[in-house]
Amino acid sequence: MDQALLLIHNELLGTNLIVYWNSERCYHCLLQVLLNVSGSAEPGKPSIAATAVSTQHGSILQLNDTLEEKEVCRLEYKFGEFGNYSLLVKHIRNGVNDIGCDLVVNKNPVDSNLPVIIAFLVGLAVVIAVCFLRFLLSLDDFNNWISKALNSRETDRLINSELGSCRADQLVGDAQPEAWRASAVRLRLHCMDTFRGLALILMVFVNYGGGKYWYFKHASWNGLTVADLVFPWFVFIMGSSIFLSMTSMLQRGCPKLRLLGKIAWRSFLLICIGVIIVNPNYCLGPLSWDKVRIPGVLQRLGVTYFVVAVLELIFAKPVPDSCASGRRCSSLQDIISSWPQWLFILMLESIWLALTFFLPVPGCPTGYLGPGGIGDLGKYPNCTGGAAGYIDRLLLGDDHLYQHPSSTVLYHTTVAYDPEGILGTINSIVMAFLGVQAGKILLYYKDQTKHILVRFTAWCCFLGLISVAFTKISENEGFIPVNKNLWSISYITTLSSFAFFILLLLYPIVDVKGLWTGAPFLYPGMNSILVYVGHEVFQNYFPFQWRLQDNQSHREHLIQNIVATALWVLIAYILYRKKVFWKI
C-alpha cells in the first residue's frame, strides 16, 4: 500500500551507484540511503537493482558515484500506487562524461483515490435522495402533522445543560441575585450539537484509520490534513457550551459553589478516563504506572474545561437587560463584558510565547520549532518540538509521553514527543475561550440574526488575517507555522477562523431557517463523551473491525472505517430516540 516498484538499470561500466531518497514534504531533510547499485560488468548488460518507493507524496531521487562521491543525476517525481517504473542510467551523446537518467513507466499505477471519490458520490447521492424524500413528504399536510407530533420536546428538556441540572431543593446558601433570574431563558442551539457531532464523527473516522490515506492522518509536522481539524473544533465547541450551559444554570439560580464542584468533578472524571481507559500505551502491554501516558486528548479536555469554566464562573455576569429583552445590544458588549477574561488569556498566551521562543533548551537553538530527526539537515536530531518537548520530558519523563508521534514518519525522530503536552495546553485554553466568545455572540444577540452573522464574519476574517501574518501563507517559511503537534498560535487562529466560518453557515441553516435538522451529526453531538470513549474502547472488536481479504487495499480499509463510523452514528441515534444521554 502507498508504494511503487522502482528498478534501477545501471549501464555505467564499473561505476557503482548509491541512490538517495527523500519526500518532497520533508522540509530541509537529509537525503536517506535507498539502495546501492553495482556497475555494469560489460556493455549492453546493465546491472539491475529493485526497491520500493513511497507514493504518498512526491519523491526526490539523487544518484551518486560511490567512488568519487559526486552527484550523477537528480530528479523529482510523483510515483503512483502499485506502479512499476524503471530508471535508466547511461551515457549519452556517445561520450563518457555525459550521463543521463531516464524514467520509464513499465506498468501504470492504480488510482488510489478512486474509492474516496466513489464514497463521496454515494454519500452525496444519499443526501440528495433524503432531501428529495423530505420534500415529497412535506407536500402532504398529514405527513406534516405526523412529523410535528413526533418531535418530542422532552428530549431537549433532558439535555438542557452540559453541566447537568440543578434542582430547586439544592439551592441553599448561595442564591443568585435577581438579575440572573430575570432573564432565565433556556437556549438549545442545534448548530452547536451539529458542529460538535461533525467534528466527533471525523475524529472517529480518522482514528479508525481513514482508509489508510495520508490526508486522513496527522501531518508529520507543519501543515494541515483533515485529521488535524477535528480536535481543535471539539475544544472550540466545548468552550461555547461552557458559556451557554453555565449562563443557563446561573439564570435558574444554581449556586456558584455547587457549579464549581460540578466543574471540578467533571474535569477529574475526564482526566481519569483519559489516563486509565483511553490510553495508547496499552499497545505496549498491560498498563503499568512506569509506562502510562500522562497527557492525552481527554486529559487536555479536562484541564482546558476546568480553566475556562472556572474563569467564566469567577467573572460571570448576567446578560445585560438590553440583550436579554431582545432590544438592540451594544456593538461590542460581548467583548467588553469579558475584559478580565481577555486579560487572563492574553497573559497565558504571553507565557506560551515567552517559553516557546526564549526558554533555553540544552543542545538546541533557542526558539526552535522544528521536528528534529533528519529535519534541518540533521543538525538537531534530539530537539523535537523545542521548548514544548523539553518541558514535557523534563517534568513528565520520556516513558510517560506518546511514543509514536507523527514526526517519526518523515523526519525519523527518535525521542518521545506528546502532541497533547503541557505547553500546548495553553493554546488549547485559548481555543476554548474563542469558543466562549462564539457562545456569547449567540446569547447576547439572540434573535438578532444579522448581528450574529456579522460578528461571526468579523471574527473569521480577523483570525484569518492573524494567521496570514504569522505564516506568511506558507507551510514552513512563516514566523510561526501552522503546527498541530505544537498547537502553535497560528494553528489556533487558523482553526478558530474555520470554526467561525462553519458556524456562519450552520446557524442560519439549522437554527434560523430550519432547512436542516443537523442529522445525522446531531445525534453523536448530543452523546459526545459516550461515542468518543466507546469508539476508543471497542476499536479492535467486531463489527468495528474484521479481517480483511487484502490488507494492502485502500478500498477495503475505507469500507471498514466507514462502516465502523456509521455504526457509532447509528448507536448515537438509537440512544437519542430512547432519550439516553451520558453526561459526566
XYZ file of C-alpha atoms in Angstrom:
584
model
C 0.000 0.000 0.000
C 1.219 3.500 -0.919
C 4.261 2.027 -2.641
C 5.566 1.502 -6.172
C 8.304 -0.715 -7.589
C 11.383 1.047 -8.955
C 14.040 -0.791 -10.999
C 17.424 0.919 -11.331
C 19.224 -0.052 -14.587
C 22.879 0.958 -14.290
C 24.637 0.813 -17.668
C 27.760 2.632 -16.473
C 30.773 0.326 -16.795
C 32.480 -0.277 -13.455
C 30.671 2.622 -11.780
C 28.871 1.729 -8.588
C 25.992 3.990 -7.616
C 24.367 4.887 -4.308
C 20.729 6.007 -4.528
C 19.405 8.577 -2.055
C 15.714 9.298 -1.470
C 13.606 11.851 0.324
C 9.995 13.015 0.341
C 9.258 16.463 -1.035
C 7.153 17.092 2.100
C 10.176 16.589 4.355
C 11.407 20.151 4.913
C 15.193 20.686 4.794
C 15.809 16.993 5.366
C 18.912 14.895 4.947
C 18.732 12.552 1.997
C 18.318 8.928 3.072
C 20.160 5.999 1.508
C 17.701 3.930 -0.520
C 19.993 1.272 -2.042
C 23.337 0.580 -3.708
C 23.615 -0.428 -7.362
C 26.735 -2.112 -8.715
C 28.252 -1.045 -12.010
C 27.696 -2.808 -15.334
C 30.127 -5.668 -15.996
C 30.042 -5.330 -19.789
C 28.421 -3.069 -22.397
C 24.775 -3.759 -23.129
C 24.217 -5.676 -19.892
C 23.138 -3.226 -17.183
C 23.211 -4.060 -13.530
C 19.657 -4.027 -12.144
C 18.511 -3.396 -8.571
C 14.932 -3.155 -7.313
C 13.422 -1.132 -4.463
C 10.072 0.142 -3.198
C 9.368 3.886 -3.152
C 6.627 5.784 -1.348
C 3.698 7.096 -3.372
C 2.108 9.307 -0.703
C 3.993 12.418 -1.779
C 6.431 13.434 -4.482
C 9.874 11.809 -4.243
C 13.354 13.266 -4.620
C 15.925 10.818 -6.009
C 19.641 11.515 -6.187
C 22.226 9.101 -7.619
C 25.858 9.493 -6.579
C 29.022 7.839 -7.838
C 30.132 5.682 -4.909
C 33.860 6.076 -5.626
C 34.061 9.789 -6.383
C 31.137 10.804 -4.106
C 29.779 13.113 -6.779
C 26.219 13.552 -7.990
C 25.412 11.641 -11.175
C 21.822 12.802 -11.584
C 18.855 14.074 -9.596
C 15.145 14.009 -10.319
C 11.788 14.695 -8.654
C 8.781 12.531 -9.453
C 5.393 11.566 -8.024
C 5.109 7.795 -8.228
C 1.683 6.150 -8.393
C 0.482 3.346 -6.148
C 1.335 -0.182 -7.369
C 3.079 1.279 -10.428
C 6.188 -0.311 -11.940
C 8.976 2.035 -13.026
C 12.494 1.775 -14.445
C 15.239 4.348 -14.040
C 17.780 4.008 -16.874
C 21.241 5.354 -16.056
C 23.501 5.522 -19.107
C 25.977 7.581 -21.118
C 24.548 9.900 -23.766
C 25.906 11.613 -26.891
C 28.397 8.782 -27.409
C 30.606 10.290 -24.730
C 31.848 9.133 -21.413
C 31.310 12.302 -19.361
C 27.636 12.987 -20.043
C 25.278 10.759 -18.078
C 21.520 10.683 -18.442
C 18.774 9.294 -16.186
C 15.506 8.418 -17.911
C 12.397 7.276 -16.031
C 10.198 4.764 -17.836
C 6.749 3.522 -16.755
C 6.598 -0.265 -17.115
C 3.159 -0.679 -15.573
C 0.639 2.077 -14.998
C -0.311 2.755 -11.356
C -3.826 2.446 -9.962
C -5.896 5.457 -8.928
C -5.749 5.033 -5.152
C -8.114 7.983 -4.595
C -10.942 6.405 -6.594
C -12.563 4.703 -3.537
C -12.727 8.064 -1.752
C -14.349 9.701 -4.774
C -16.891 6.880 -5.071
C -17.675 7.029 -1.334
C -18.187 10.783 -1.577
C -20.508 10.458 -4.577
C -22.515 7.705 -2.862
C -22.850 9.850 0.239
C -23.903 12.829 -1.859
C -26.498 10.694 -3.634
C -27.916 9.542 -0.278
C -28.158 13.150 0.935
C -29.946 14.217 -2.261
C -32.329 11.247 -2.019
C -33.189 12.029 1.613
C -33.744 15.702 0.818
C -35.994 14.790 -2.094
C -37.957 12.350 0.079
C -38.434 15.000 2.731
C -39.627 17.408 0.085
C -42.222 14.901 -1.105
C -43.414 14.284 2.445
C -43.702 17.993 3.072
C -46.318 18.236 0.333
C -48.761 16.199 2.397
C -50.444 18.016 5.298
C -50.989 14.764 7.154
C -47.311 13.914 6.996
C -46.527 17.385 8.289
C -48.811 16.779 11.260
C -47.189 13.399 11.956
C -43.741 14.944 11.755
C -44.686 17.620 14.274
C -46.308 15.091 16.580
C -43.110 13.003 16.684
C -40.970 15.993 17.535
C -40.540 15.341 21.258
C -39.791 18.346 23.415
C -38.875 16.007 26.251
C -35.554 15.266 24.537
C -34.488 18.894 24.726
C -35.522 19.027 28.379
C -33.271 16.089 29.264
C -30.215 17.577 27.604
C -30.590 21.193 28.603
C -27.134 21.525 30.124
C -23.572 20.359 29.653
C -23.172 20.531 33.430
C -26.407 18.777 34.372
C -29.489 20.205 36.008
C -29.788 21.878 39.358
C -32.913 21.148 41.436
C -34.657 23.800 43.477
C -34.157 21.866 46.724
C -30.395 22.095 46.229
C -30.271 25.889 46.123
C -29.028 26.693 49.585
C -26.815 29.412 50.983
C -25.621 30.865 47.684
C -28.735 32.116 45.966
C -28.130 34.133 42.847
C -29.177 37.791 42.504
C -32.474 38.653 40.922
C -30.597 39.956 37.868
C -29.692 36.390 36.962
C -33.277 35.122 37.235
C -34.859 37.972 35.347
C -33.608 36.686 32.025
C -33.714 32.954 32.681
C -34.237 31.522 29.217
C -33.245 28.044 28.134
C -31.370 28.075 24.885
C -30.525 24.900 22.976
C -28.713 25.642 19.753
C -28.684 22.652 17.451
C -25.968 24.223 15.284
C -23.602 23.648 18.215
C -24.599 19.990 18.570
C -24.317 19.570 14.808
C -20.846 21.106 14.715
C -19.726 19.004 17.682
C -21.094 15.874 16.019
C -19.374 16.703 12.730
C -16.017 17.105 14.495
C -16.592 13.930 16.524
C -17.538 11.758 13.535
C -14.498 12.975 11.611
C -12.414 12.168 14.704
C -13.820 8.636 14.886
C -13.208 8.088 11.166
C -9.570 9.236 11.216
C -8.862 7.395 14.480
C -10.124 4.188 12.871
C -7.651 4.681 10.031
C -9.353 6.896 7.459
C -8.899 4.238 4.781
C -5.119 4.462 5.366
C -4.942 7.628 3.253
C -2.220 10.085 4.213
C -4.569 13.078 4.207
C -6.716 11.372 6.861
C -3.653 11.088 9.113
C -1.992 13.855 11.097
C 0.594 15.988 9.338
C 4.120 14.815 10.079
C 5.000 18.292 11.327
C 3.953 21.640 9.815
C 0.787 21.938 7.739
C -2.779 20.673 7.931
C -4.608 17.497 6.992
C -8.235 16.509 7.616
C -7.179 14.740 10.832
C -5.693 17.971 12.188
C -9.009 19.817 12.035
C -11.212 17.855 14.392
C -9.741 18.119 17.919
C -9.463 21.944 17.958
C -13.046 22.209 16.695
C -14.168 19.945 19.518
C -12.348 22.212 22.002
C -13.935 25.287 20.388
C -17.464 23.907 20.726
C -16.726 22.856 24.302
C -15.937 26.499 25.061
C -19.240 27.647 23.555
C -21.137 25.015 25.534
C -19.415 26.065 28.773
C -20.741 29.599 28.493
C -24.252 28.718 27.312
C -24.843 25.993 29.897
C -23.284 27.934 32.764
C -25.335 31.023 31.976
C -28.483 28.918 31.820
C -27.799 27.353 35.230
C -26.925 30.663 36.881
C -30.109 32.169 35.484
C -32.051 29.339 37.105
C -30.491 30.138 40.466
C -27.874 27.405 40.780
C -25.237 28.425 43.394
C -21.747 29.191 42.117
C -20.204 26.948 44.757
C -22.217 23.997 43.522
C -21.233 24.790 39.941
C -17.579 24.869 40.962
C -17.955 21.394 42.429
C -19.550 20.128 39.197
C -16.741 21.662 37.159
C -14.020 20.094 39.312
C -15.703 16.675 39.317
C -16.252 16.639 35.564
C -12.643 17.663 34.914
C -11.404 14.955 37.261
C -13.501 12.293 35.506
C -12.280 13.352 32.050
C -8.658 13.120 33.175
C -9.186 9.737 34.851
C -10.962 8.270 31.825
C -8.158 9.517 29.591
C -5.363 8.101 31.738
C -6.917 4.785 32.745
C -9.315 3.778 29.949
C -8.293 5.590 26.752
C -4.524 5.202 26.929
C -2.493 4.395 23.771
C 0.355 2.929 25.800
C -1.820 -0.178 26.238
C -0.281 -1.243 22.924
C 2.957 -1.774 24.869
C 1.255 -4.396 27.052
C -0.748 -4.339 30.309
C -0.938 -0.846 31.756
C 1.960 -0.075 34.067
C 2.391 3.133 36.011
C 6.001 3.119 34.861
C 4.850 3.464 31.238
C 1.437 5.126 31.481
C 0.938 8.077 29.149
C 0.007 11.091 31.272
C -1.015 13.639 28.577
C -3.825 12.792 26.164
C -6.936 14.010 24.420
C -9.361 13.643 27.336
C -6.724 14.857 29.780
C -6.310 18.033 27.764
C -10.076 18.432 27.502
C -10.329 18.050 31.278
C -7.674 20.673 32.046
C -8.958 23.069 29.386
C -12.529 22.666 30.577
C -11.563 23.342 34.191
C -9.561 26.503 33.471
C -12.090 28.060 31.077
C -15.151 27.091 33.120
C -13.661 28.411 36.384
C -12.558 31.583 34.608
C -16.078 32.176 33.330
C -17.593 31.284 36.694
C -15.408 33.758 38.598
C -16.226 36.653 36.282
C -19.763 35.608 35.373
C -22.166 38.474 34.782
C -25.877 38.499 33.947
C -26.742 39.099 30.313
C -27.360 42.884 30.017
C -31.032 43.857 30.186
C -30.928 45.327 26.692
C -29.667 41.994 25.340
C -31.884 39.773 27.489
C -35.032 41.640 26.460
C -34.228 41.317 22.796
C -33.562 45.009 22.299
C -30.502 46.279 20.487
C -27.325 45.242 22.308
C -24.138 47.318 22.413
C -21.969 46.569 19.372
C -19.008 45.307 21.464
C -20.932 44.153 24.540
C -19.820 40.530 24.131
C -16.150 41.587 24.235
C -16.293 44.455 26.723
C -18.108 42.346 29.304
C -15.251 39.819 29.172
C -12.286 42.140 29.645
C -10.985 40.346 32.793
C -11.088 37.003 30.953
C -9.363 38.509 27.924
C -6.628 39.900 30.160
C -6.060 36.444 31.656
C -5.992 34.793 28.205
C -3.502 37.341 26.884
C -1.274 36.690 29.911
C -1.427 32.957 29.225
C -0.529 33.485 25.583
C 2.387 35.714 26.610
C 3.647 32.840 28.771
C 3.399 30.464 25.779
C 5.312 32.871 23.534
C 7.986 33.526 26.186
C 8.583 29.843 26.914
C 8.474 28.823 23.253
C 10.906 31.434 21.962
C 13.121 32.308 24.940
C 13.451 29.175 27.111
C 16.992 27.754 26.761
C 16.879 24.109 25.705
C 20.115 22.107 26.126
C 21.661 21.187 22.795
C 19.046 23.065 20.779
C 18.785 26.581 19.364
C 16.577 28.914 21.409
C 13.135 29.285 19.869
C 13.426 26.092 17.830
C 10.069 24.986 16.344
C 11.297 22.119 14.168
C 10.784 18.361 14.274
C 14.381 17.348 14.954
C 15.385 13.988 13.466
C 16.643 14.388 9.918
C 14.964 17.800 9.599
C 17.093 20.940 9.398
C 19.762 18.801 7.696
C 20.051 16.623 10.795
C 21.632 19.333 12.956
C 19.243 18.925 15.898
C 18.142 15.272 15.965
C 17.007 15.291 19.622
C 15.291 18.683 19.617
C 11.807 17.584 18.545
C 9.324 20.293 19.474
C 11.898 22.625 21.002
C 10.751 24.029 24.346
C 7.437 22.114 24.256
C 9.160 18.732 24.033
C 11.833 19.710 26.543
C 9.291 20.771 29.204
C 7.331 17.517 28.823
C 10.433 15.332 29.015
C 11.738 17.299 31.989
C 8.527 17.288 34.047
C 6.854 14.036 32.960
C 9.691 11.835 31.683
C 10.053 10.119 28.315
C 8.186 6.978 29.395
C 5.027 8.931 30.206
C 4.747 10.598 26.788
C 3.344 9.453 23.457
C 5.837 7.007 21.947
C 4.797 7.225 18.279
C 4.469 10.899 17.273
C 3.613 11.693 13.669
C 7.067 13.241 13.177
C 8.595 9.750 13.063
C 7.019 9.108 9.644
C 9.006 11.600 7.558
C 11.570 13.011 9.964
C 12.648 9.719 11.611
C 12.629 11.249 15.083
C 13.742 9.015 17.933
C 12.794 10.980 21.075
C 9.347 10.743 22.672
C 7.080 13.682 21.945
C 3.484 14.276 23.016
C 1.179 16.455 20.851
C -1.095 16.868 23.904
C 1.738 18.089 26.105
C 1.859 20.768 28.797
C 2.822 23.832 26.758
C 0.270 23.190 24.026
C -2.493 23.092 26.646
C -2.130 26.873 26.993
C -3.230 27.343 23.401
C -5.950 24.769 23.878
C -7.348 27.090 26.574
C -7.141 29.985 24.114
C -9.059 27.923 21.556
C -11.797 27.120 24.070
C -12.055 30.777 25.067
C -12.594 31.774 21.446
C -15.431 29.248 21.529
C -16.759 31.058 24.616
C -16.827 34.230 22.533
C -18.927 32.456 19.903
C -21.350 31.410 22.657
C -21.572 34.980 23.940
C -22.378 36.259 20.472
C -25.210 33.750 20.156
C -26.643 34.634 23.576
C -26.067 38.382 23.682
C -27.541 38.930 20.226
C -30.226 36.250 20.453
C -32.945 36.712 17.798
C -30.745 39.277 16.008
C -29.559 37.044 13.182
C -27.915 39.804 11.177
C -25.772 40.930 14.126
C -24.734 37.354 14.881
C -23.699 36.659 11.295
C -21.808 39.961 11.029
C -19.823 39.123 14.175
C -19.085 35.587 13.039
C -17.812 37.023 9.757
C -15.691 39.633 11.536
C -14.071 37.044 13.829
C -13.473 34.703 10.887
C -11.691 37.427 8.908
C -9.795 38.850 11.905
C -8.390 35.477 12.967
C -7.670 34.576 9.347
C -5.598 37.753 8.908
C -3.637 36.951 12.076
C -2.875 33.522 10.612
C -1.716 35.098 7.367
C 0.636 37.391 9.307
C 2.068 34.519 11.368
C 2.523 32.055 8.488
C 3.156 34.381 5.520
C 0.788 31.997 3.669
C 3.475 29.341 3.729
C 3.626 25.878 5.251
C 7.195 26.197 6.528
C 8.517 29.713 5.903
C 6.326 31.736 8.283
C 7.236 33.220 11.656
C 5.035 30.661 13.442
C 3.922 27.832 11.117
C 0.593 26.069 11.492
C 1.500 23.018 13.567
C -0.816 20.569 15.307
C 1.993 18.871 17.230
C 2.927 22.170 18.880
C -0.605 23.581 18.938
C 1.043 26.769 17.697
C -0.863 30.047 17.998
C -1.180 30.179 14.192
C -2.798 26.730 14.340
C -5.308 28.111 16.866
C -6.150 31.236 14.875
C -6.481 29.262 11.640
C -8.764 26.585 13.069
C -10.800 29.181 15.005
C -11.292 31.124 11.786
C -12.579 27.940 10.150
C -14.838 27.296 13.174
C -16.453 30.729 12.979
C -16.968 30.181 9.250
C -18.707 26.839 9.877
C -20.985 28.438 12.485
C -21.657 31.216 9.995
C -23.092 28.532 7.703
C -24.750 26.273 10.261
C -26.532 28.833 12.448
C -28.862 30.259 9.772
C -29.411 26.873 8.117
C -30.095 24.827 11.268
C -31.421 27.236 13.910
C -32.836 30.207 11.991
C -34.372 28.844 8.798
C -34.681 25.235 9.917
C -33.613 23.998 6.483
C -31.616 21.189 8.085
C -32.127 19.428 11.396
C -28.415 18.693 11.733
C -28.947 14.951 11.281
C -27.055 12.669 11.382
C -24.311 14.710 13.103
C -26.759 15.990 15.710
C -27.064 12.575 17.383
C -23.380 11.903 18.200
C -23.042 15.590 19.041
C -25.514 15.069 21.896
C -23.684 11.991 23.206
C -20.118 13.040 22.523
C -18.384 11.524 25.574
C -20.059 8.136 25.102
C -19.215 7.991 21.390
C -15.607 9.076 21.907
C -14.851 6.709 24.774
C -16.829 3.875 23.151
C -15.047 4.109 19.822
C -11.664 4.008 21.563
C -12.532 1.047 23.811
C -14.192 -1.108 21.127
C -11.894 -0.141 18.250
C -10.470 -3.655 17.788
C -13.751 -5.539 18.266
C -16.196 -6.804 15.660
C -18.202 -5.241 13.994
C -15.933 -2.182 14.143
C -13.005 -4.190 12.769
C -12.683 -7.501 10.936
C -10.091 -9.463 8.983
C -9.606 -8.016 5.505
C -9.087 -10.155 2.416
C -6.466 -7.717 1.119
C -4.728 -5.744 3.839
C -2.978 -3.644 1.176
C -6.224 -2.310 -0.283
C -7.317 1.254 0.424
C -10.814 0.275 -0.698
C -11.231 -2.435 1.943
C -9.822 -0.268 4.707
C -12.082 2.612 3.654
C -15.199 0.427 3.673
C -14.311 -0.954 7.104
C -13.693 2.507 8.564
C -16.860 3.999 7.062
C -18.966 1.094 8.385
C -17.408 1.418 11.867
C -18.041 5.174 11.913
C -21.606 4.734 10.653
C -22.272 2.217 13.436
C -21.427 4.827 16.055
C -23.774 7.277 14.361
C -26.473 4.580 14.480
C -25.768 3.873 18.161
C -25.995 7.600 18.925
C -29.294 7.820 17.019
C -30.813 4.878 18.945
C -29.757 6.450 22.244
C -31.198 9.773 21.108
C -34.546 8.154 20.325
C -34.530 6.434 23.715
C -33.534 9.717 25.398
C -30.334 8.234 26.807
C -27.560 10.819 27.181
C -24.333 10.147 29.058
C -23.122 13.244 30.860
C -20.262 13.428 33.305
